[in-house]
Short mmCIF file of C-alpha atoms and ligand atoms in Angstrom, two decimals:
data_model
loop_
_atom_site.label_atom_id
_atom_site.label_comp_id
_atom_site.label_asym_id
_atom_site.label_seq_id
_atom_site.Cartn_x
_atom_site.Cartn_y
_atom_site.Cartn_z
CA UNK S 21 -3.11 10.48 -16.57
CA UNK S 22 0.15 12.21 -15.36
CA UNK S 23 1.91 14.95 -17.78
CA UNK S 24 5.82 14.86 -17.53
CA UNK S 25 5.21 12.49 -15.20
CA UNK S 26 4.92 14.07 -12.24
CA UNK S 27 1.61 16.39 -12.54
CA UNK S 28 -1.62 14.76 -12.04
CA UNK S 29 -4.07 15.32 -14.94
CA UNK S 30 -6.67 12.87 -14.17
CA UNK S 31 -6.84 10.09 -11.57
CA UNK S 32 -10.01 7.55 -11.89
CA UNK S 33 -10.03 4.78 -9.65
CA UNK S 34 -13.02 1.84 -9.67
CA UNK S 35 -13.24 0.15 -6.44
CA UNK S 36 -14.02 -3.30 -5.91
CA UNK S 37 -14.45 -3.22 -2.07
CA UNK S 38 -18.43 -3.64 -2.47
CA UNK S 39 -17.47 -6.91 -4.38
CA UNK S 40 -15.28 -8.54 -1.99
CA UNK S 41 -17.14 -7.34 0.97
CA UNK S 42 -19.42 -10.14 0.50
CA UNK S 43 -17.33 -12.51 0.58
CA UNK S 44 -14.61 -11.14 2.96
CA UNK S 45 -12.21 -10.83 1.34
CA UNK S 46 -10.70 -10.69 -2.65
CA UNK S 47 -12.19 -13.31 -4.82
CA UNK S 48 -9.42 -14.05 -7.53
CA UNK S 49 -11.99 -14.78 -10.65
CA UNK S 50 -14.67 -12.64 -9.72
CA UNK S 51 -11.97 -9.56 -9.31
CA UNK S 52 -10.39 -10.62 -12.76
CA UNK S 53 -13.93 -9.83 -14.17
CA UNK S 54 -14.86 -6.85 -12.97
CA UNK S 55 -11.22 -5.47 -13.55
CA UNK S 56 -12.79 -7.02 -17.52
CA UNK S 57 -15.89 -4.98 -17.29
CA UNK S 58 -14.47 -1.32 -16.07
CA UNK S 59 -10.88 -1.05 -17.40
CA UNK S 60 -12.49 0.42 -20.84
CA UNK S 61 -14.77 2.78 -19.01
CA UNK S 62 -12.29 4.02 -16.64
CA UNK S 63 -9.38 4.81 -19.37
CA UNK S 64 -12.13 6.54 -21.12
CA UNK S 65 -13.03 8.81 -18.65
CA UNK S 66 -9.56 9.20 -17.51
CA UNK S 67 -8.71 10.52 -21.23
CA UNK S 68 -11.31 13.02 -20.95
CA UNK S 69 -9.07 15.00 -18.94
CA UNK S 70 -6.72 15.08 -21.66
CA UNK S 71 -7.11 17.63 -24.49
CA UNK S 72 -6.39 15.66 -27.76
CA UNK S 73 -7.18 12.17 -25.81
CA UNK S 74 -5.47 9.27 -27.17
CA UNK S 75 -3.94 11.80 -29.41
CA UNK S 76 -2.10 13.34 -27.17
CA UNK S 77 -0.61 10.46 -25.20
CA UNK S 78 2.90 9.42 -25.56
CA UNK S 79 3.58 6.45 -23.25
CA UNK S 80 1.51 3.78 -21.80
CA UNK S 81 2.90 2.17 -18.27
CA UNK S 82 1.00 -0.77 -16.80
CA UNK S 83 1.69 -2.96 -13.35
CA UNK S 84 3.02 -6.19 -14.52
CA UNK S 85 3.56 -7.59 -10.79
CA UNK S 86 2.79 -8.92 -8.31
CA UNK S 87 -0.74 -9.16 -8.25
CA UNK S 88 -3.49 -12.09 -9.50
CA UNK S 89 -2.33 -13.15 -12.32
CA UNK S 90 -5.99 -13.13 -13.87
CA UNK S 91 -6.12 -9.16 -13.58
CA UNK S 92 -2.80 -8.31 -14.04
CA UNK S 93 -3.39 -9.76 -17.48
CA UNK S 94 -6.17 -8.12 -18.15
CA UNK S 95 -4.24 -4.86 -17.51
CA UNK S 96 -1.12 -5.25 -19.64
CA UNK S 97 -3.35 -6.79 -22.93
CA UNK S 98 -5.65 -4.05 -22.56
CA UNK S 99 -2.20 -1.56 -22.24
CA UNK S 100 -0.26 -3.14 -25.24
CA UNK S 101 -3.01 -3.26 -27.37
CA UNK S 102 -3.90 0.21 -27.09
CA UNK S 103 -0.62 1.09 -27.10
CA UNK S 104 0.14 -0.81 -30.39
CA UNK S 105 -2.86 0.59 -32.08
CA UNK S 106 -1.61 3.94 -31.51
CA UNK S 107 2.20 3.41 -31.62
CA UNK S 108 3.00 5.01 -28.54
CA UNK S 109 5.75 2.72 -26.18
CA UNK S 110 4.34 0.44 -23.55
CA UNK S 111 6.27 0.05 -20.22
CA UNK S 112 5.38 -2.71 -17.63
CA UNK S 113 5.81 -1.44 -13.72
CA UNK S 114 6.19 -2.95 -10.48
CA UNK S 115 3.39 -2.13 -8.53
CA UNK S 116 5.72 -2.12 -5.37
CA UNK S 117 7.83 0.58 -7.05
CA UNK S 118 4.36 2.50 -7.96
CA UNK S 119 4.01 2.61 -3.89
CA UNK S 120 7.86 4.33 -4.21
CA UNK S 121 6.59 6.45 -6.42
CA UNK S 122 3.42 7.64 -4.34
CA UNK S 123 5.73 9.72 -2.45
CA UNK S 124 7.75 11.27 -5.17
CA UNK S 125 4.55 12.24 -7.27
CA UNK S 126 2.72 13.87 -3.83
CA UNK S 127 5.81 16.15 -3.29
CA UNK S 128 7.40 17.79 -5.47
CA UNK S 129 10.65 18.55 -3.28
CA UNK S 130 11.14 15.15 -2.97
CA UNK S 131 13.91 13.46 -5.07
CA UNK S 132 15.82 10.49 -3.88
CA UNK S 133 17.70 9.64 -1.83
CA UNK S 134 14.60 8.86 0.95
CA UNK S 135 13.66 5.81 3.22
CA UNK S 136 9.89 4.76 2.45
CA UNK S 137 8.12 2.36 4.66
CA UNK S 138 6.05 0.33 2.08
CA UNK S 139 2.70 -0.82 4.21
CA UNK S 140 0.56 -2.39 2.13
CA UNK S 141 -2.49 -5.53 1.51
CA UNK S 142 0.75 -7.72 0.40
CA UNK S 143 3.73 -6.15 1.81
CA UNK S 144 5.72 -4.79 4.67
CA UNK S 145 9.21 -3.39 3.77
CA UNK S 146 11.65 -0.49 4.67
CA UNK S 147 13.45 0.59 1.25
CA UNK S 148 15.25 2.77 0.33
CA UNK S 149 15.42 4.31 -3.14
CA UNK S 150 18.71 5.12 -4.04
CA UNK S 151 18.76 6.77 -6.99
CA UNK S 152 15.40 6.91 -9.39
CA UNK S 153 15.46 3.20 -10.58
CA UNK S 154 18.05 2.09 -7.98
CA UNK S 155 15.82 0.66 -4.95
CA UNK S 156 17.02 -1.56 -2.39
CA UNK S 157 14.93 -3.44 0.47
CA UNK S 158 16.22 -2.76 4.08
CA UNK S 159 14.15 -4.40 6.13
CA UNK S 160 11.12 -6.97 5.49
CA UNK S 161 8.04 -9.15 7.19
CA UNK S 162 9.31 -12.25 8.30
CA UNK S 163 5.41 -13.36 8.01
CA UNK S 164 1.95 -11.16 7.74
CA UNK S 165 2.25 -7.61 5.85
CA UNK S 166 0.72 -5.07 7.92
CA UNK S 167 -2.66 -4.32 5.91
CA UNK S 168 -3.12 -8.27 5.99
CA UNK S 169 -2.52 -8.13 9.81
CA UNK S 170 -5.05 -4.98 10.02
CA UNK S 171 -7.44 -7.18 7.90
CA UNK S 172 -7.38 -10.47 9.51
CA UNK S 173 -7.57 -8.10 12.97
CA UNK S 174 -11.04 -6.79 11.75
CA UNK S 175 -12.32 -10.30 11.09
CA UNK S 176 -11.48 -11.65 15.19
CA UNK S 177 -13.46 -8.10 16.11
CA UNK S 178 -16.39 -9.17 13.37
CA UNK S 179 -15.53 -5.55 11.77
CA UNK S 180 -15.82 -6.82 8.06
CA UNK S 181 -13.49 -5.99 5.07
CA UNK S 182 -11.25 -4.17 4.21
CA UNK S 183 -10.16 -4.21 7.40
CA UNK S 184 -7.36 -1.23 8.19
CA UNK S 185 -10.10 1.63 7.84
CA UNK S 186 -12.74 -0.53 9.91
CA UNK S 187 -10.11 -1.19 12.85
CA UNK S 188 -9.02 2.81 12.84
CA UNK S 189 -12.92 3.97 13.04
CA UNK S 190 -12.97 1.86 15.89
CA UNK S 191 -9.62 2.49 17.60
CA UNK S 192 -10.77 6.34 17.75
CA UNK S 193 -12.78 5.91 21.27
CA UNK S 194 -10.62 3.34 22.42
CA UNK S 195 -8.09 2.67 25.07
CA UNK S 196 -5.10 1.41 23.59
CA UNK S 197 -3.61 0.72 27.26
CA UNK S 198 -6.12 -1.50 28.05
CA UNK S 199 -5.27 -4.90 26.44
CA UNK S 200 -1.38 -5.55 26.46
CA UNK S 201 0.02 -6.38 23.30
CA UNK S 202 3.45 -7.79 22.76
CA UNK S 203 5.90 -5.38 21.77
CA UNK S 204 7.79 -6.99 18.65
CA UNK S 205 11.13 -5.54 18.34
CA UNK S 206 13.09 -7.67 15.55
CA UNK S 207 16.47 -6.28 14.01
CA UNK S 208 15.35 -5.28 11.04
CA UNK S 209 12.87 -7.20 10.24
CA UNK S 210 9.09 -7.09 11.23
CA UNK S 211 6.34 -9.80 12.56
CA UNK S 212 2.53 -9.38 13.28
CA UNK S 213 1.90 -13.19 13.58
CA UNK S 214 2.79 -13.30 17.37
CA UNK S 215 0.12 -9.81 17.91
CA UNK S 216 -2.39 -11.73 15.94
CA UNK S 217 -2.58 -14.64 18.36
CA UNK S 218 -2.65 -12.20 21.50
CA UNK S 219 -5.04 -10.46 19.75
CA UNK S 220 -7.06 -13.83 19.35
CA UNK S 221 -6.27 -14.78 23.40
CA UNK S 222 -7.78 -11.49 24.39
CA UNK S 223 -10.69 -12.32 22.84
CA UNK S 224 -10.74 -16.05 23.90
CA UNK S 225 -10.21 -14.42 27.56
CA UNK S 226 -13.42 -12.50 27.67
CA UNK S 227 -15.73 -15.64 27.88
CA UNK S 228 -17.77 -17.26 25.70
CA UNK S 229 -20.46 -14.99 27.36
CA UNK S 230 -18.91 -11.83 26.16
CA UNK S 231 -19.04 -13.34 22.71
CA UNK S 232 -21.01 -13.34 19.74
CA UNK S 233 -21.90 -16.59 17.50
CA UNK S 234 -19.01 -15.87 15.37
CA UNK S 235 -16.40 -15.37 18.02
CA UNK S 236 -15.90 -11.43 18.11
CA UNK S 237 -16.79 -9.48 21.17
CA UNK S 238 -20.35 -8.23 21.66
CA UNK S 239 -19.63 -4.85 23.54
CA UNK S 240 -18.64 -2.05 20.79
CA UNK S 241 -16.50 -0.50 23.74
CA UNK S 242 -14.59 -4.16 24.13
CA UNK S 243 -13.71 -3.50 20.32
CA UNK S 244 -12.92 -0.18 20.18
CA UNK S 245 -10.10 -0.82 23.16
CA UNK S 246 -8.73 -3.93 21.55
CA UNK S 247 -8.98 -2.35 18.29
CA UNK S 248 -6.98 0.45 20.08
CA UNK S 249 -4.40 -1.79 21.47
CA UNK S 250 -3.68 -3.41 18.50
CA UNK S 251 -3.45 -0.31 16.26
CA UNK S 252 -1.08 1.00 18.67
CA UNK S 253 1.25 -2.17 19.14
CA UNK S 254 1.49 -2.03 14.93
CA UNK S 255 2.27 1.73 14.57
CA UNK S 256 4.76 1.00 17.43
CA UNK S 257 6.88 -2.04 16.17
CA UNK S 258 6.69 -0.34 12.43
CA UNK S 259 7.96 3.14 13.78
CA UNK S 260 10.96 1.07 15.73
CA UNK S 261 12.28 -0.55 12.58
CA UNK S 262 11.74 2.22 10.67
CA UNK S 263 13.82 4.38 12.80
CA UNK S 264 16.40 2.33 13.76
CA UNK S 265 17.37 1.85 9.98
CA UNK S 266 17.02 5.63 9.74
CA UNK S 267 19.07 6.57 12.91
CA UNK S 268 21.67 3.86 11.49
CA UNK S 269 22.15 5.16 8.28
CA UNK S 270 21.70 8.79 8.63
CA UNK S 271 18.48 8.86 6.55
CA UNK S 272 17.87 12.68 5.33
CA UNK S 273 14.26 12.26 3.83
CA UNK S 274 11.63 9.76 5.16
CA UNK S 275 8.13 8.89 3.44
CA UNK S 276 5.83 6.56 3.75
CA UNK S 277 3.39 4.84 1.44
CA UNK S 278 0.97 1.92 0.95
CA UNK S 279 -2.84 1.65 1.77
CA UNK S 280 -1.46 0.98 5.67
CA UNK S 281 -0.12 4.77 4.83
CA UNK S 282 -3.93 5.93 4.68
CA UNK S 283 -3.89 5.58 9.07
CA UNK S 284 -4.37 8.40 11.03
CA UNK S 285 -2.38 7.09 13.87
CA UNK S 286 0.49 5.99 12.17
CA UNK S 287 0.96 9.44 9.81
CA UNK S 288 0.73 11.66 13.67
CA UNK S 289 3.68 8.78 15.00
CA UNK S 290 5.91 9.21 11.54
CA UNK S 291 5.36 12.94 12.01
CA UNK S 292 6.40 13.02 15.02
CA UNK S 293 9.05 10.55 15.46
CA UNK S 294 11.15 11.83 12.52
CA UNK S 295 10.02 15.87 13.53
CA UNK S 296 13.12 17.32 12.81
CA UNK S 297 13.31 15.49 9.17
CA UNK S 298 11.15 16.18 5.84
CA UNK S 299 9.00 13.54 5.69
CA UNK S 300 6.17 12.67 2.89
CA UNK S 301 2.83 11.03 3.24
CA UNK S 302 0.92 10.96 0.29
CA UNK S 303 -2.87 12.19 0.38
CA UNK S 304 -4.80 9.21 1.05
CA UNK S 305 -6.09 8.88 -2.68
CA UNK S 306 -2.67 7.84 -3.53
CA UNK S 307 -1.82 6.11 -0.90
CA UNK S 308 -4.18 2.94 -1.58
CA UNK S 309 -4.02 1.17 -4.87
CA UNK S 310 -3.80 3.91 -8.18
CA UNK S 311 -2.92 4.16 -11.39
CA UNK S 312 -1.02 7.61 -10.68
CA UNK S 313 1.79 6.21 -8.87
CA UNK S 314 2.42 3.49 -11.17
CA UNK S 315 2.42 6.10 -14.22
CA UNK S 316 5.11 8.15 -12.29
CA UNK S 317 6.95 5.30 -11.37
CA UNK S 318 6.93 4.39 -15.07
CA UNK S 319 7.82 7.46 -16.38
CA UNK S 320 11.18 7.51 -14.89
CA UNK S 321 11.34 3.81 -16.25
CA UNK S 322 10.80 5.12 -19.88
CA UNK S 323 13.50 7.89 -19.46
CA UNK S 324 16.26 5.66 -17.67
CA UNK S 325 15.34 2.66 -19.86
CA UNK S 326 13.37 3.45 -23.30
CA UNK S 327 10.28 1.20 -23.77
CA UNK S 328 9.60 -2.23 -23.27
CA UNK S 329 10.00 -5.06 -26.05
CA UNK S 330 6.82 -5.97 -27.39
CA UNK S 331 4.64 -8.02 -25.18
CA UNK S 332 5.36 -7.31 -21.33
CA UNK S 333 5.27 -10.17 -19.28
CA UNK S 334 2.66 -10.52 -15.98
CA UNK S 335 4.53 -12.28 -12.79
CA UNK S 336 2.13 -12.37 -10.23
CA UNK S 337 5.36 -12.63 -8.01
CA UNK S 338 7.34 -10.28 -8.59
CA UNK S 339 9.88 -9.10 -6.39
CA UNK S 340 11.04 -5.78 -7.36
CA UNK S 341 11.35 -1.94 -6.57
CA UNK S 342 12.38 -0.60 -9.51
O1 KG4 X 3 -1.73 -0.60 -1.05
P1 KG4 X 3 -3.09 -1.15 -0.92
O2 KG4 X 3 -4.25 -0.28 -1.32
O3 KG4 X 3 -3.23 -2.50 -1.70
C1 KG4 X 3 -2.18 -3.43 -1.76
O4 KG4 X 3 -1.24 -3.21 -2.56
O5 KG4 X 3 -2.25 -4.37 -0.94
O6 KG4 X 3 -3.25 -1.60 0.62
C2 KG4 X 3 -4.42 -2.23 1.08
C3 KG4 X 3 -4.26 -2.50 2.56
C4 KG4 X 3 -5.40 -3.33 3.14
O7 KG4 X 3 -4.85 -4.39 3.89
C5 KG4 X 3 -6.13 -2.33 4.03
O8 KG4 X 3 -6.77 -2.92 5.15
C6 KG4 X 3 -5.01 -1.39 4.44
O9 KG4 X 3 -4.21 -1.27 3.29
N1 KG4 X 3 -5.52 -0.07 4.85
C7 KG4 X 3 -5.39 0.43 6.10
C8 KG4 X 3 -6.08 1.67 6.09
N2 KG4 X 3 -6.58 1.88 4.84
C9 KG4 X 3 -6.24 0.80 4.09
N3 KG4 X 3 -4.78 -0.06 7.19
C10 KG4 X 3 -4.84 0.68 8.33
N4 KG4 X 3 -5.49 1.86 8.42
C11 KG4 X 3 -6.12 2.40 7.34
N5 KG4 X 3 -6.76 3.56 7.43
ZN1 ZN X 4 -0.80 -1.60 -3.36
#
């Protein structure tokens, strides 16, 4: 629940990570359900912040895309029919432009222009928002996105789902010189398929011996270092396109956003890199998945463009910043 858009009144978020932990990873129907079974319960509660409640709410925004398309449309019926009920305006948000918006809602000095690097489950992408609305993609994965690349590094160590927080826990008593990784320098663009696979033939090099039944390495301090190494090799190549499109077009504010966003080691490098620059990382609560960010990002929809025609369209797809 965000008031003028930018303040914070109430943010609930219900987690399915216990869900999919079972089975590795997201489970399209079974996600679709449970996004069924809370999305009453957690608008509810969200609302209690709110003196007056439904009363007092005058605009509804709702991620249309991309996403599965069996919980996205559980999202935007729930939205339009509450928001028909009530006759308040419904407006249907990019959930990539919610990750924009991260920034702009954790900061309030922030207004674009600013360069975000967008790390997320699904995507990898330097953008920069032009103008509130106006958001143009600078840079982009020519194959994993970096979360996915965190993830499917967790499963080669055996360190479960999700996968980015799991490899960071470990990374902290590692040695990140101790396995070489290949550092991918692309023109702006990024690739984690190539670290993957080294990743993979360091692990294939310790011997079946050094191995568990599943593949991943038995000794927790064989982990932690290629854990390390790995970690490192990502923050690196993201930090060298990031700041080679900033360098090259004079970027004045930097931020960076996504659930990727949420590591340790790659908010110290950002900070550091870009130290004589502002530069915004959101709190971590708003750097993976929210509803906050995609209210803020819809408020500015509402104002530039007035509300949606009835029924918003899902695109599981979709492409867009803004
Ligand atoms: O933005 P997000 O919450 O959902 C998507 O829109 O995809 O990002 C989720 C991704 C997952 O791949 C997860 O492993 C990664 O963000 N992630 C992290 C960390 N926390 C979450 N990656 C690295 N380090 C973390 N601390
Ligand atoms: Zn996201």
């Amino acid at each position: 629940m965000l008031r003028d858009g930018r303040e914070v009144v109430s943010s609930v978020v219900s987690s399915q990570i216990e869900l999919h932990a079972a089975h590795g990873g997201v489970v399209p129907d079974l996600a679709a359900r449970a996004h069924l079974e809370v999305i009453g319960p957690v608008v509810e509660e969200s609302l209690s912040a709110l003196p007056g409640g439904w009363d007092a709410v005058d605009g509804v925004a709702v991620t249309r895309g991309p996403g599965l398309a069996g919980c996205l449309l559980v999202g935007t019926a729930y939205a339009q029919s509450a928001a028909v009920a009530r006759g308040v305006p419904v407006v249907g948000v990019s959930h990539m432009a919610g990750h924009i918006y991260s920034a702009w809602l954790s900061d309030v000095t922030l207004e674009p222009p600013y360069l975000a690097l967008v790390v997320s489950g699904g995507h990898s992408d330097v953008v920069e928002l032009r103008d509130h609305g106006d958001a143009v993609r600078l840079a982009s994965t020519r194959d994993d996105a970096a979360g996915e690349a965190f993830d499917k590094a967790a499963r080669l160590l055996g360190l479960g789902y999700p996968g980015g927080p799991a490899v960071e826990r470990a990374a902290r008593t590692g040695d990140p010189g101790r396995f070489p990784m290949p550092r991918t320098r692309l023109d702006g663009a990024l690739s984690f398929s190539g670290l993957k696979t080294s990743l993979r033939y360091a692990i294939r090099d310790l011997g079946a011996g050094a191995l568990t039944d599943a593949g991943s390495p038995r000794d927790p301090a064989v982990v932690a270092d290629l854990a390390a190494s790995f970690q490192a090799a990502v923050v690196e190549q993201l930090l060298h396109v990031l700041g080679t499109i900033a360098d090259r077009r004079g970027a004045e504010r930097i931020a960076v956003v996504g659930g990727v966003a949420a590591n340790q080691a790659l908010r110290d490098a950002v900070r550091s890199r870009f130290a004589g620059l502002p530069v915004t990382v959101p709190p971590l609560s708003l750097c993976t998945d929210n509803a906050a960010m995609i209210g803020a990002a819809g408020w500015q929809r509402l104002r530039l463009h007035g509300p949606d025609a009835p029924g918003v369209a899902v695109d599981p797809g979709l492409d867009l910043y803004s």
